[in-house]
XYZ file of C-alpha atoms in Angstrom:
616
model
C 0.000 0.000 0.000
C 1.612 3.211 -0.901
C 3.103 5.383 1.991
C 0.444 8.077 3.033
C 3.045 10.573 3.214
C 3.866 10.701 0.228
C 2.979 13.098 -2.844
C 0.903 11.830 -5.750
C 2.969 13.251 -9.282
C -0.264 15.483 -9.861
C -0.569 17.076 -6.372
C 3.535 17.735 -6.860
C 3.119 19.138 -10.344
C 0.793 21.519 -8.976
C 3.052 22.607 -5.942
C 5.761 23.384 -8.801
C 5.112 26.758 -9.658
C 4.291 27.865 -5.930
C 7.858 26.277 -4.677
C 9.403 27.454 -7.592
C 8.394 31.170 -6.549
C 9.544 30.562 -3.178
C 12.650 29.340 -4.158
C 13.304 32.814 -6.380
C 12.142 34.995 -4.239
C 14.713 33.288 -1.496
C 17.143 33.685 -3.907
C 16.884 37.473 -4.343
C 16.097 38.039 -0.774
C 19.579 36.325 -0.253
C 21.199 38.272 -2.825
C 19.888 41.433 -1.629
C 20.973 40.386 2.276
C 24.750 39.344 0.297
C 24.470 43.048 -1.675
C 24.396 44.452 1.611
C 26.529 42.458 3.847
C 29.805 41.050 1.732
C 31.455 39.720 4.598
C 28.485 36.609 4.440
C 29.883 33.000 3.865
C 27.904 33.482 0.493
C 29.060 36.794 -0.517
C 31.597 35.676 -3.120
C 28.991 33.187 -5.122
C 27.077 36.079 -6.460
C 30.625 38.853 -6.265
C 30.039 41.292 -9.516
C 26.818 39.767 -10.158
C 24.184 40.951 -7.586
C 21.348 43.007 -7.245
C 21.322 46.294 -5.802
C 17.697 47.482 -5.465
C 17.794 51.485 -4.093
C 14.556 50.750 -2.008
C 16.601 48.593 0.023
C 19.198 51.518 0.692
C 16.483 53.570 1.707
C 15.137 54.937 -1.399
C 11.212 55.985 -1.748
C 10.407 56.828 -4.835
C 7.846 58.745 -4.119
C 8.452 61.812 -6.038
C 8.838 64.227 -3.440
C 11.632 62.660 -1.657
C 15.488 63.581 -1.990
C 16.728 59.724 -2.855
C 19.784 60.639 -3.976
C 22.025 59.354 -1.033
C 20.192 56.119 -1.392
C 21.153 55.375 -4.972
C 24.696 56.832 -4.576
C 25.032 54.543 -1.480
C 24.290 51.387 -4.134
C 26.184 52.512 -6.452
C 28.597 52.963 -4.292
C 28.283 48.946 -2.922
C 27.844 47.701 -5.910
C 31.008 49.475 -7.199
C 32.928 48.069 -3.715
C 31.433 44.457 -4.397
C 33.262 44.428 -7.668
C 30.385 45.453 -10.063
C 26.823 44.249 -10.177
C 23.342 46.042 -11.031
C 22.230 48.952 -9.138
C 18.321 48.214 -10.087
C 15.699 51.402 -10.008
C 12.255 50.002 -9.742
C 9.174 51.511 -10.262
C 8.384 54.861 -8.514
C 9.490 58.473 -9.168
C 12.992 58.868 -7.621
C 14.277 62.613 -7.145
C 17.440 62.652 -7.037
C 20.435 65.442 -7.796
C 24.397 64.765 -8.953
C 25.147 61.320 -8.504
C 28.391 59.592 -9.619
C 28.593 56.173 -11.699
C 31.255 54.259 -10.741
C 32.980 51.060 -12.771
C 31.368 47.757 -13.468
C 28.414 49.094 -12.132
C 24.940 48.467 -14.396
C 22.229 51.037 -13.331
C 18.772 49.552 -14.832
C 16.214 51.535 -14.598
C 12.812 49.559 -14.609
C 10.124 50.205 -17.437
C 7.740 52.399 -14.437
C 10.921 53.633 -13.390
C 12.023 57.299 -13.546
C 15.330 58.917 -12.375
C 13.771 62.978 -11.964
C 16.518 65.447 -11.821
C 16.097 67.919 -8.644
C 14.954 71.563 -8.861
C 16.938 72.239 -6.032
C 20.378 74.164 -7.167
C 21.611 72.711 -3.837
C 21.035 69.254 -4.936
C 23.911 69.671 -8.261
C 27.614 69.848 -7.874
C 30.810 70.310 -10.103
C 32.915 67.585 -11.000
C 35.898 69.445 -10.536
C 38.211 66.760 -11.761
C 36.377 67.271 -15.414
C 38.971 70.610 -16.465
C 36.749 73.575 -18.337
C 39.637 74.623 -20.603
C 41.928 72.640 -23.142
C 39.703 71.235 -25.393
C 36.540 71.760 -27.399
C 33.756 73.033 -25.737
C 34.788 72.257 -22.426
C 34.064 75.818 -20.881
C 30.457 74.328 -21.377
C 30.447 73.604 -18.041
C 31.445 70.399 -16.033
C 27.841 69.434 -13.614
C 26.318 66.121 -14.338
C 22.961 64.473 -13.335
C 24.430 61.067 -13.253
C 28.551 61.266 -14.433
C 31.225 59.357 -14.409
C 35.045 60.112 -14.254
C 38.001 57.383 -14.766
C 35.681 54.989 -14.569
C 35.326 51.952 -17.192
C 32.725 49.322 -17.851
C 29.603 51.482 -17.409
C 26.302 50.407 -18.257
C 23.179 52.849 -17.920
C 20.058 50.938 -19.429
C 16.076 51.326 -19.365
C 13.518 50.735 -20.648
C 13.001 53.155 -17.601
C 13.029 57.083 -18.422
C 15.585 60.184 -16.583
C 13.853 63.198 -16.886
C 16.060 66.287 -16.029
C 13.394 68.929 -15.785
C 14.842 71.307 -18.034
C 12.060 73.889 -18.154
C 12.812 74.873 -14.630
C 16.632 75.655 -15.842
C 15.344 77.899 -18.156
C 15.077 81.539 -17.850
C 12.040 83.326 -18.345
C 13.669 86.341 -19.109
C 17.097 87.517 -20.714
C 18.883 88.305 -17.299
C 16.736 86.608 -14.463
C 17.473 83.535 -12.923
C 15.828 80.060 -13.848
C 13.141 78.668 -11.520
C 15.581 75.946 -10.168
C 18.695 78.942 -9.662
C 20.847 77.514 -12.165
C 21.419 79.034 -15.683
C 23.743 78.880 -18.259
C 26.886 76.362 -18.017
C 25.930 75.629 -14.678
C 22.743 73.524 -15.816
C 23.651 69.636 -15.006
C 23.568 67.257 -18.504
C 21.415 63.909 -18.226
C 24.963 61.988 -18.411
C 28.352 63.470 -18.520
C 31.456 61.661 -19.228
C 34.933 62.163 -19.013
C 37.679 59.742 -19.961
C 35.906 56.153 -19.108
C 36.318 53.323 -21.217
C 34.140 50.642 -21.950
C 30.636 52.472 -21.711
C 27.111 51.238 -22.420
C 24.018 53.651 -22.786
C 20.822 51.161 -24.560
C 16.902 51.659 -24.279
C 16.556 53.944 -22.688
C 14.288 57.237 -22.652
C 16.195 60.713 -21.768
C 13.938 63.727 -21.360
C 13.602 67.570 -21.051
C 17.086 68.106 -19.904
C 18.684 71.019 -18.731
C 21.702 71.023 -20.673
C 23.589 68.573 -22.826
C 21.753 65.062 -22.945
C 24.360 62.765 -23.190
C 27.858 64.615 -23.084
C 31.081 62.616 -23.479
C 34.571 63.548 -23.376
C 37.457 61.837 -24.161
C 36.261 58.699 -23.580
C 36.592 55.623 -25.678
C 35.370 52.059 -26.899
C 30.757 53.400 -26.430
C 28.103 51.816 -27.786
C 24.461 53.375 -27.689
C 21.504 52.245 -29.162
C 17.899 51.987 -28.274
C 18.294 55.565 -26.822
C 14.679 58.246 -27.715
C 15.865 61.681 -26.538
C 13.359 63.932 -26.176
C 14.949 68.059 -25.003
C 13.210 70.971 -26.810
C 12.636 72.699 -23.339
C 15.911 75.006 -23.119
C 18.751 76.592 -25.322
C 21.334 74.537 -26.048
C 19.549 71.071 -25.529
C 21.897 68.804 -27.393
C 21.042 65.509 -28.019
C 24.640 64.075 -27.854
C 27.971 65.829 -27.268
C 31.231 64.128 -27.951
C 34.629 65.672 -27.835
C 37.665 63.857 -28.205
C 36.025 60.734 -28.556
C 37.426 57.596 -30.284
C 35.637 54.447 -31.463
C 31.994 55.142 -30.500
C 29.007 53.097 -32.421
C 25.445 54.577 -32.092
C 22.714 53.098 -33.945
C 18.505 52.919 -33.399
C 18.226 55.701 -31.281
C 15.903 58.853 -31.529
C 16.468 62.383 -30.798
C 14.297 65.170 -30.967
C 16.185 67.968 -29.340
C 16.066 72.161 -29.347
C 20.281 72.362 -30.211
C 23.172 69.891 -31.840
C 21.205 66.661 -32.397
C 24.872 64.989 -32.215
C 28.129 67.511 -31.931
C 31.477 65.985 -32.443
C 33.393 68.363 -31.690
C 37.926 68.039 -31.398
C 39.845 64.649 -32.442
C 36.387 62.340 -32.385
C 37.647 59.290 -34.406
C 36.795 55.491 -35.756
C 32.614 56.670 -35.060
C 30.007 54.826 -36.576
C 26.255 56.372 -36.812
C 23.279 54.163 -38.293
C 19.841 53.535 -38.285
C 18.947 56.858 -36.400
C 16.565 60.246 -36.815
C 16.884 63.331 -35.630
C 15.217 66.590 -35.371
C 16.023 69.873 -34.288
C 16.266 73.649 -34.226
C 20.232 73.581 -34.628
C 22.196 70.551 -36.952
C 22.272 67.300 -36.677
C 25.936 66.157 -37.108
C 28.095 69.691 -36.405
C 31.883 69.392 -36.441
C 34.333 71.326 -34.908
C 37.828 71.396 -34.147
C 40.815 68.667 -33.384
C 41.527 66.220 -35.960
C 38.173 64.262 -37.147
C 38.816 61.255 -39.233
C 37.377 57.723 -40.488
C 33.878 58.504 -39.637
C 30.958 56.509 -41.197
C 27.364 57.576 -40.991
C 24.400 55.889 -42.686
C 20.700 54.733 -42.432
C 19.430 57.958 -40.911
C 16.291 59.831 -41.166
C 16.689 63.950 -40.066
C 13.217 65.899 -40.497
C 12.291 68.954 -39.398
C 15.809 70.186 -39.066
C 16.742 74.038 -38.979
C 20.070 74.813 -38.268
C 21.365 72.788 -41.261
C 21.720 68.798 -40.630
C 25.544 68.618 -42.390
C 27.703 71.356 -40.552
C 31.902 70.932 -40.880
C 33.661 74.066 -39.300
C 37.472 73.283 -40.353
C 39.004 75.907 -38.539
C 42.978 76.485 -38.758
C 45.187 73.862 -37.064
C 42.229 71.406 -37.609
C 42.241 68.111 -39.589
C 39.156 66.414 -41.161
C 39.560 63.844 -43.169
C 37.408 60.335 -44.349
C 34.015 61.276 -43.362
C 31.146 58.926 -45.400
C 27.282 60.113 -45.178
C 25.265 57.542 -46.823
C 21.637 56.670 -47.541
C 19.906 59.569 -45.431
C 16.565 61.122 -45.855
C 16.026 64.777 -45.225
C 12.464 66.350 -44.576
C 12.037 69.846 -43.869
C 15.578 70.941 -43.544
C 17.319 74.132 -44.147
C 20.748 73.876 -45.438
C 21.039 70.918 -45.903
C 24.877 70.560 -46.011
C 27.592 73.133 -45.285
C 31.305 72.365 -44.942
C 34.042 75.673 -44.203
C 37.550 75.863 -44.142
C 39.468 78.773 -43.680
C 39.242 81.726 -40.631
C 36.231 82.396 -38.628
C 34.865 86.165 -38.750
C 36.282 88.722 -36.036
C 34.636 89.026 -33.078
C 34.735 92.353 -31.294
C 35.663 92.362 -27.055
C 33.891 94.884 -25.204
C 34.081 94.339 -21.292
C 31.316 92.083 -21.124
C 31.643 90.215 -24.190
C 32.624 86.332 -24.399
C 32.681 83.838 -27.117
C 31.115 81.147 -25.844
C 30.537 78.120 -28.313
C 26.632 78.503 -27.666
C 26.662 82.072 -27.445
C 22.817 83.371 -29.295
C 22.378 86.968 -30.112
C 19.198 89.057 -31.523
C 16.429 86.890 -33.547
C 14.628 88.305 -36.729
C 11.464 87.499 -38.096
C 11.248 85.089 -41.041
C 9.379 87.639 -42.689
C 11.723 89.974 -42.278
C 14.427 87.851 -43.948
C 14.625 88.886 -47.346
C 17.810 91.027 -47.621
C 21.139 90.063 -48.438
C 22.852 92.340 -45.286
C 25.752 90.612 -43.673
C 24.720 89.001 -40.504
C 25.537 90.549 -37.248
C 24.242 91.405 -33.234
C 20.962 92.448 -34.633
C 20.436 89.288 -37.075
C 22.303 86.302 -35.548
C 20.417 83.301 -33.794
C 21.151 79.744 -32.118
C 17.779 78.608 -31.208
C 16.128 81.078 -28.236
C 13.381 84.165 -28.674
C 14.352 87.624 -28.987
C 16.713 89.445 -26.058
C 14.962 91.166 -23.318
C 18.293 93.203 -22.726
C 21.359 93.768 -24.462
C 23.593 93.831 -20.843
C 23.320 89.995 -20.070
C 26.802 88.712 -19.651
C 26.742 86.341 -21.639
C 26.068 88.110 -25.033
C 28.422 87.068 -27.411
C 30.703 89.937 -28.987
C 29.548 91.856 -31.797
C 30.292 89.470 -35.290
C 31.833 91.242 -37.954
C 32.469 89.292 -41.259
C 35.800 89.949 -42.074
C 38.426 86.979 -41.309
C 39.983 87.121 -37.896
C 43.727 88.226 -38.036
C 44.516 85.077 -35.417
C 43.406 82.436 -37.696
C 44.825 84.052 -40.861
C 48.230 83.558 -38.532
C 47.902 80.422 -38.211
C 48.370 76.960 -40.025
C 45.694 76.243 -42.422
C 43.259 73.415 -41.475
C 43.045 70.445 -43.942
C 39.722 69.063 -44.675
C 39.678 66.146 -47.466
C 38.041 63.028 -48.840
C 34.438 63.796 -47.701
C 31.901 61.612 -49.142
C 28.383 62.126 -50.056
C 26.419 58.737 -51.147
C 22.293 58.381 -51.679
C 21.078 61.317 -50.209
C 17.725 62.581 -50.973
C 16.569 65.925 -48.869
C 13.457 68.468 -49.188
C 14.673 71.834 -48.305
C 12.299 74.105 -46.591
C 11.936 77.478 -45.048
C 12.050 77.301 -41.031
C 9.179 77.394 -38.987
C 8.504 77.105 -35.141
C 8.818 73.194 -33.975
C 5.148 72.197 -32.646
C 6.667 70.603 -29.742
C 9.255 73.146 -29.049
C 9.248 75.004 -25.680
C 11.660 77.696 -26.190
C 10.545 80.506 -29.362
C 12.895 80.324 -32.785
C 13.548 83.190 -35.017
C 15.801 82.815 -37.886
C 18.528 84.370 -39.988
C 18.222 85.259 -43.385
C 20.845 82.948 -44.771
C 18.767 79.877 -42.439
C 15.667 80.765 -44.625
C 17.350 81.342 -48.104
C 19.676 78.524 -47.831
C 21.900 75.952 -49.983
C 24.564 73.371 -50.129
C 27.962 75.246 -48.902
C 30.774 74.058 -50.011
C 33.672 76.843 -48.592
C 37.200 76.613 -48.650
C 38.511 80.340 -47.638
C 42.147 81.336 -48.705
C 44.770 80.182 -47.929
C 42.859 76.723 -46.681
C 40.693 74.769 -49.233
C 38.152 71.859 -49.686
C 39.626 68.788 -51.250
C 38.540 65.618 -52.586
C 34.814 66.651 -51.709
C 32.360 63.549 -53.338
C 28.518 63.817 -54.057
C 27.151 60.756 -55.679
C 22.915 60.343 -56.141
C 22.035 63.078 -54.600
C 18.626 64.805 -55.408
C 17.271 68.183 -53.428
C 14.094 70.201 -53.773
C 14.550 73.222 -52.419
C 12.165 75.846 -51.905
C 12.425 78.854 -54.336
C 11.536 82.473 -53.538
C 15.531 84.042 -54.033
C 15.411 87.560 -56.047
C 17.918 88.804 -58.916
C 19.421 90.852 -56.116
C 20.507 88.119 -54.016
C 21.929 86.011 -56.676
C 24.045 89.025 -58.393
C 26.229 89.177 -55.324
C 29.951 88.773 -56.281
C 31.328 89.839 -52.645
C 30.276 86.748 -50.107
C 32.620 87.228 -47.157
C 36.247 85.273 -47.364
C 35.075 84.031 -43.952
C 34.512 80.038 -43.173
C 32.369 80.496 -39.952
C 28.770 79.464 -38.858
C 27.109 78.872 -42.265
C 24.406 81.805 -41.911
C 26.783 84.259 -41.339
C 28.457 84.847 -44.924
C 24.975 86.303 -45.371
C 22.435 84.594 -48.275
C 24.552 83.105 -50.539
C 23.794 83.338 -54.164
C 23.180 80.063 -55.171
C 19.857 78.350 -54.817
C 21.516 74.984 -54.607
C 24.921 74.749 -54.553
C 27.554 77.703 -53.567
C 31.302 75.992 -54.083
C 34.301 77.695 -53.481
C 38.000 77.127 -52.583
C 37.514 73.432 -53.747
C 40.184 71.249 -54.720
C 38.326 67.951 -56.301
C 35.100 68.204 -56.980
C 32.982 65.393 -58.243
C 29.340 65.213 -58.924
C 27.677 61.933 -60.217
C 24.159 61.871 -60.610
C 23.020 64.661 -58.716
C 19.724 66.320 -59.312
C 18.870 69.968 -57.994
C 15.077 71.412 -58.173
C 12.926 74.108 -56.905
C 9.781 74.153 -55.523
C 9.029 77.886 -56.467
C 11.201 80.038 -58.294
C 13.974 80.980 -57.527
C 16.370 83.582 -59.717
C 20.054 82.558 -58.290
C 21.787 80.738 -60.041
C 21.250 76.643 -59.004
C 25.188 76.337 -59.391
C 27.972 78.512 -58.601
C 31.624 77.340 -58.876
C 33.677 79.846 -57.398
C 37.949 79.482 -58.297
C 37.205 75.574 -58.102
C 40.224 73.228 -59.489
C 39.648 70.460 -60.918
C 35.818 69.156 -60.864
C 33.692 66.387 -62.653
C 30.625 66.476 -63.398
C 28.594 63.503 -64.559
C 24.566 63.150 -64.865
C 23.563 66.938 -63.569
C 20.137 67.795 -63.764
C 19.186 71.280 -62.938
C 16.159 73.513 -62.976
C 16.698 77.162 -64.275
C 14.443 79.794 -64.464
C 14.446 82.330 -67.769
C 14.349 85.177 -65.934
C 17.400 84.469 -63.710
C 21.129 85.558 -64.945
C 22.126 82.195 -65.593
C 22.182 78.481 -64.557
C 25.442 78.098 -63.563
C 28.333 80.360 -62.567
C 32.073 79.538 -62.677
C 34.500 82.260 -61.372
C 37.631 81.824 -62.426
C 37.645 77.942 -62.026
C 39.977 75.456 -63.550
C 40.004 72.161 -65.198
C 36.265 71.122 -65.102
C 34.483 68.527 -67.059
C 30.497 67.937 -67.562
C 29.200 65.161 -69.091
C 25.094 64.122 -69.914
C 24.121 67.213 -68.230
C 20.685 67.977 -68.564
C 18.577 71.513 -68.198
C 14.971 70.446 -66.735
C 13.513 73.889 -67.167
C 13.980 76.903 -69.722
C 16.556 79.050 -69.150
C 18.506 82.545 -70.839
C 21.597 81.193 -69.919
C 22.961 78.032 -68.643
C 26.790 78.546 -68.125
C 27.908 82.040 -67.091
C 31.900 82.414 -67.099
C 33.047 85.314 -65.517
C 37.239 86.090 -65.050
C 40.031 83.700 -65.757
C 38.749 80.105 -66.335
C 40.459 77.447 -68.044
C 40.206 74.058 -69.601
C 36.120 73.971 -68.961
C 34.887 71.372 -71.182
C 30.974 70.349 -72.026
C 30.513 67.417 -73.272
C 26.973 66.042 -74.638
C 23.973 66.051 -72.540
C 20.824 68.278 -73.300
C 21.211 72.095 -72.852
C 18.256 73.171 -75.411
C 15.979 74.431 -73.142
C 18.812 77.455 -72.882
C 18.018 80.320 -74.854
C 22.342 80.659 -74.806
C 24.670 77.544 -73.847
C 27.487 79.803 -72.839
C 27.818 83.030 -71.785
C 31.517 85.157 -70.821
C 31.249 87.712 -68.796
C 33.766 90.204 -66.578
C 37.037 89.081 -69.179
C 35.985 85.948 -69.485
C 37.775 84.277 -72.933
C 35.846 83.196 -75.251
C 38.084 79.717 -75.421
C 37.657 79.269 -71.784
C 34.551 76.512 -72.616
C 34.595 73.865 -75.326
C 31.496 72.629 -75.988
C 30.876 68.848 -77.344
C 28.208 67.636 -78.984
C-alpha cells in the first residue's frame, strides 16, 4: 500500500510553480541580504553579479523625496562588491548629482524614472572634469548622473531620466531660472569624461537642462535603443562628444532644441546608423581637433533648422574620411555646409565672451529677405528675442571679415568627404510644434543651400557627391543672386549672409565630383542653381538642374579650372545656362541636353571666349 506521506505526481506538479516562486524569491532576498553584507559566507557566489535594489538603501520613490544618497550609497556597494546592477524600480525617484562608478549596471525599470532635482543645492561640479583645453569644455562640467576614470559602465532602461529642463530655463534675458541655475551651470542627463568601456541602450532621456548625453574623451561606447526627447531650453543637445574615439550609435531617436549629435575636437573610428533626428540647430556639427574615419548611414533627419551637415574646419584642424550615406532629409534648411578657412572677427567689449553657444538678436522670417551681412541684430542659435542687451553672456559683436589670429595660423586640412544616396526636401524654417523655447531665424537659415567653402589660404579637397537629389524651396530675387562679394570668412554657415546660389555655392575646392546629382525648386527661384567659385579640378557627370528664364544664368564659374560635364541635362527653360566670368580654363561640355537654354554659354567680366569647349 503506498506510503500516506507521500505526494501523488499530480498534487507535486501543482506545488511546482508555488515552490518554484519561493525558491526565487529566497534567492533574491539572499542576494539582496549578500548586496548588503559582503562579509556573508555566500558573498563571493554572487561577487560582480548581484542586485542592488535602491529601495533597500532607503530609497522611496515617491516623487517628493530627496533619494539621492540612497542610490549613490548602491552605487557605491555595488562598485565596492566588484560590479553588479544597481536596479531602479518603479516609482518616481528625485534625485540630484550622482556619480557612476565602474562595473556598475544602473537599470532603470520600465515604471521607473530617475527625476533630476529643482533644487540648485542638490547639483555639484565635477571638478576633476577641467573647463579649458579642449573643445567646448568651458560648457560647463555638472552632471545628473557622471562618471570620471571609470570603465565598464552600463546605464540601461527601458526606464526614463527626466532632467526637468524647463525649470533651468530663464524666463527672461537676465533673471534667474526657476531651479537657480542658468547657463553652463545647468547639469547634462549623463556626462562623461575619460571612461572606457561604456554602455548607454533603451533607454528614454527627457527635457534636460543642458547637454543630454555629453562625453569627453572617452573611448570604446556603444548606444543604441536611446529616444531623446529636449526641446525645453537653449542649447539642448542631443549628444555631445569631444575627443572621442571608437563610439558606435545606432537605433536611437532624438528630438532635441540644439546639436542633435556635436562631435566636436579629435572624435575618431565613429560609426552612426539607423537613427533620426530633429532639431532647431544641426544634426551632425563638427568642430575642431583632428576628425577622421567617420561613417554615418541609415538615418532619417526631419524637421531640421540649423542645417543637418555642418563641418567648421578651422585652422590647425584636420578632417579627413568622413562617409554620409543613404539619409533622408524632410524639412531641412541647409542641408549641407562644410568651411575651411578663418572664422569672422569678433569684437571684445568688457562684457563680451565667445562662448561656443553664445545666441544673439532673432529676426522674423518675414523679415528675412535682404542680403545684409549678418551681425548682433540678425544672428540666432535657437532662443526668442533678447529682453536686454547687458546679459553677460552676449556674445561679442560678429563682424564678417576673417579674424587676423586664424589668418596667422596653419591652415586646417579638410579632405576626402563623401556624399552617397542622399535625398533631402529643403524648406523654409518654422517654429517646432513641440518646441518650448521661441525660434527666429537668420536670413541665410531661410534662403539657404549646399555650402561648399574653402577660404584662402585653406581649401576643400577631394569633396564627393554621388545620387544626390534636393528640392529646395524657391523664392531668391535677382538681387541676391548678383552678389559677387560673399565674405572670405569660413564660420557658422548663416553668417556669410544669403549666398547666391539656390543649390549649390562651391568655393576654394580642390576635387570636386558630382555623379548623378539632381537639384530642383519648388518655387522660383532667380540665383543661379550652381555657382563654382575658383574651383580646381571638378567632374561632373549626370547633372540635372532647374533654371528659371528670368534668372542671370544656370550656372556660374568664377575663375575655375580644369572642369568637365558630361550628360548634363537643363529640366527647365533658361537665358543662360553657363555664365563664365574672369580667368577660367580648360572647362569642357561634353553632350547632354542644354536646349531648353536660350544661350549655352555666356563670358562675362574678361571671361575668354576659349575658356569653354562645348561637345556635342
Amino acid at each position: 500500500m503506498p506510503n500516506s506521506d507521500s505526494l501523488s505526481r499530480r498534487k507535486w506538479l501543482g506545488l511546482t510553480p508555488t515552490i518554484a516562486a519561493a525558491s526565487f524569491g529566497s534567492s533574491l532576498l539572499a542576494s539582496r541580504a549578500a548586496a548588503q553584507d559582503a562579509t556573508s559566507p555566500d558573498a563571493d557566489a554572487m561577487l560582480g553579479a548581484k542586485v542592488y535594489n535602491i529601495r533597500d538603501f532607503g530609497a522611496k520613490g515617491d516623487s517628493r523625496t530627496l533619494d539621492t544618497p540612497a542610490l549613490q550609497a548602491a552605487i557605491n556597494a555595488c562598485h565596492r562588491n566588484k560590479g553588479g546592477t544597481v536596479l531602479v524600480p518603479a516609482g518616481v525617484f528625485v534625485i540630484g548629482t550622482t556619480e557612476l562608478k565602474s562595473n556598475v549596471t544602473l537599470h532603470i525599470a520600465a515604471q521607473g524614472t530617475l527625476l533630476g532635482s529643482t533644487d540648485k543645492k542638490q547639483y555639484f561640479a565635477a571638478d576633476k572634469i577641467p573647463l579649458e583645453g579642449d573643445s567646448t569644455l568651458e560648457d560647463g562640467n555638472v552632471g545628473l548622473l557622471f562618471a570620471v576614470g571609470a570603465e565598464n559602465i552600463i546605464v540601461e532602461g527601458p526606464g526614463t531620466i527626466d532632467g526637468q529642463g524647463a525649470q533651468f530655463h530663464s524666463p527672461q534675458r537676465g533673471k534667474p531660472s526657476p531651479a537657480g541655475l542658468s547657463s553652463h551651470q545647468r547639469p547634462y542627463h549623463l556626462l562623461l569624461y575619460q571612461c572606457k568601456n561604456l554602455r548607454v541602450r533603451d533607454i528614454f532621456l527627457k527635457d534636460c537642462a543642458y547637454h543630454s548625453i555629453r562625453v569627453i574623451q572617452s573611448s570604446y561606447a556603444w548606444f543604441t535603443g536611446i529616444h531623446i526627447h529636449s526641446r525645453v531650453n537653449s542649447n539642448n543637445d542631443g549628444f555631445h562628444f569631444i575627443n572621442a574615439t571608437h563610439v558606435h550609435m545606432s537605433n536611437c531617436s532624438v528630438e532635441s532644441q540644439d546639436d542633435a549629435c556635436a562631435l566636436f575636437g579629435s572624435c575618431q573610428n565613429i560609426t552612426i546608423t539607423n537613427c533620426e533626428f530633429s532639431t532647431r540647430w544641426s544634426v551632425f556639427r563638427f568642430g575642431g581637433g583632428h576628425a577622421k574615419d567617420i561613417v554615418i548611414s541609415n538615418c532619417l533627419m526631419y524637421e531640421v533648422f540649423g542645417c543637418p551637415i555642418k563641418m567648421r574646419c578651422g585652422p590647425r584642424s584636420r578632417f579627413e574620411r568622413i562617409s554620409f550615406s543613404n539619409l533622408v532629409m524632410r524639412n531641412v534648411t541647409g542641408p549641407i555646409s562644410i568651411g575651411n578657412g578663418p572664422g569672422g572677427r569678433r569684437q571684445f567689449g568688457p562684457t563680451g565672451t565667445s562662448g561656443t553657444n553664445s545666441v544673439s538678436n532673432a529676426i522674423s522670417p518675414m523679415a528675412a529677405n535682404t542680403n545684409a551681412f549678418p551681425g548682433t541684430a540678425t544672428d540666432l542659435h535657437g532662443s526668442a528675442p533678447r529682453e536686454s542687451e547687458t546679459n553677460t553672456n552676449e556674445p561679442p559683436p560678429f563682424v564678417p571679415a576673417p579674424d587676423a589670429e586664424d589668418l596667422a595660423a596653419k591652415p586646417g586640412i579638410c579632405r576626402n568627404i563623401s556624399f552617397n544616396g542622399i535625398y533631402a526636401i529643403v524648406s523654409k524654417p518654422y517654429q517646432i510644434p513641440d518646441a518650448v523655447v521661441m525660434s527666429a531665424y537668420n536670413p541665410a537659415e531661410v534662403f539657404s543651400c549646399i555650402s561648399l567653402n574653402g577660404v584662402a589660404p585653406a581649401s576643400l579637397q577631394d569633396i564627393r557627391f554621388n545620387d544626390v537629389h534636393v528640392i529646395f524651396p524657391g523664392g531668391g530675387t535677382l538681387e541676391q543672386g548678383a552678389n559677387r562679394n560673399v565674405p572670405q570668412i569660413a564660420d557658422e554657415y548663416f553668417r556669410n549672409g544669403i549666398l547666391p546660389a539656390y543649390a549649390l555655392f562651391a568655393r576654394g575646392v580642390h576635387g570636386l565630383i558630382l555623379n548623378n546629382v539632381r537639384f530642383e525648386m519648388d518655387t522660383p527661384d532667380l540665383r543661379p542653381a550652381v555657382i563654382f567659385d575658383h574651383v580646381i579640378d571638378a567632374a561632373v557627370t549626370g547633372l540635372n538642374v532647374q533654371g528659371q528664364p528670368k534668372a542671370e544664368s544656370v550656372l556660374r564659374f568664377i575663375e575655375s579650372q580644369d572642369v568637365l560635364m558630361t550628360a548634363t541635362r537643363l529640366l527647365t527653360p533658361a537665358n543662360v545656362f553657363l555664365q563664365v566670368e574672369g580667368k577660367n580654363g580648360n572647362i569642357t561640355i561634353d553632350g547632354g541636353d542644354l536646349t531648353k537654354a536660350a544661350t549655352p554659354v555666356a563670358h562675362k567680366y574678361g571671361a575668354g571666349r576659349k575658356d569653354v569647349k562645348v561637345r556635342d
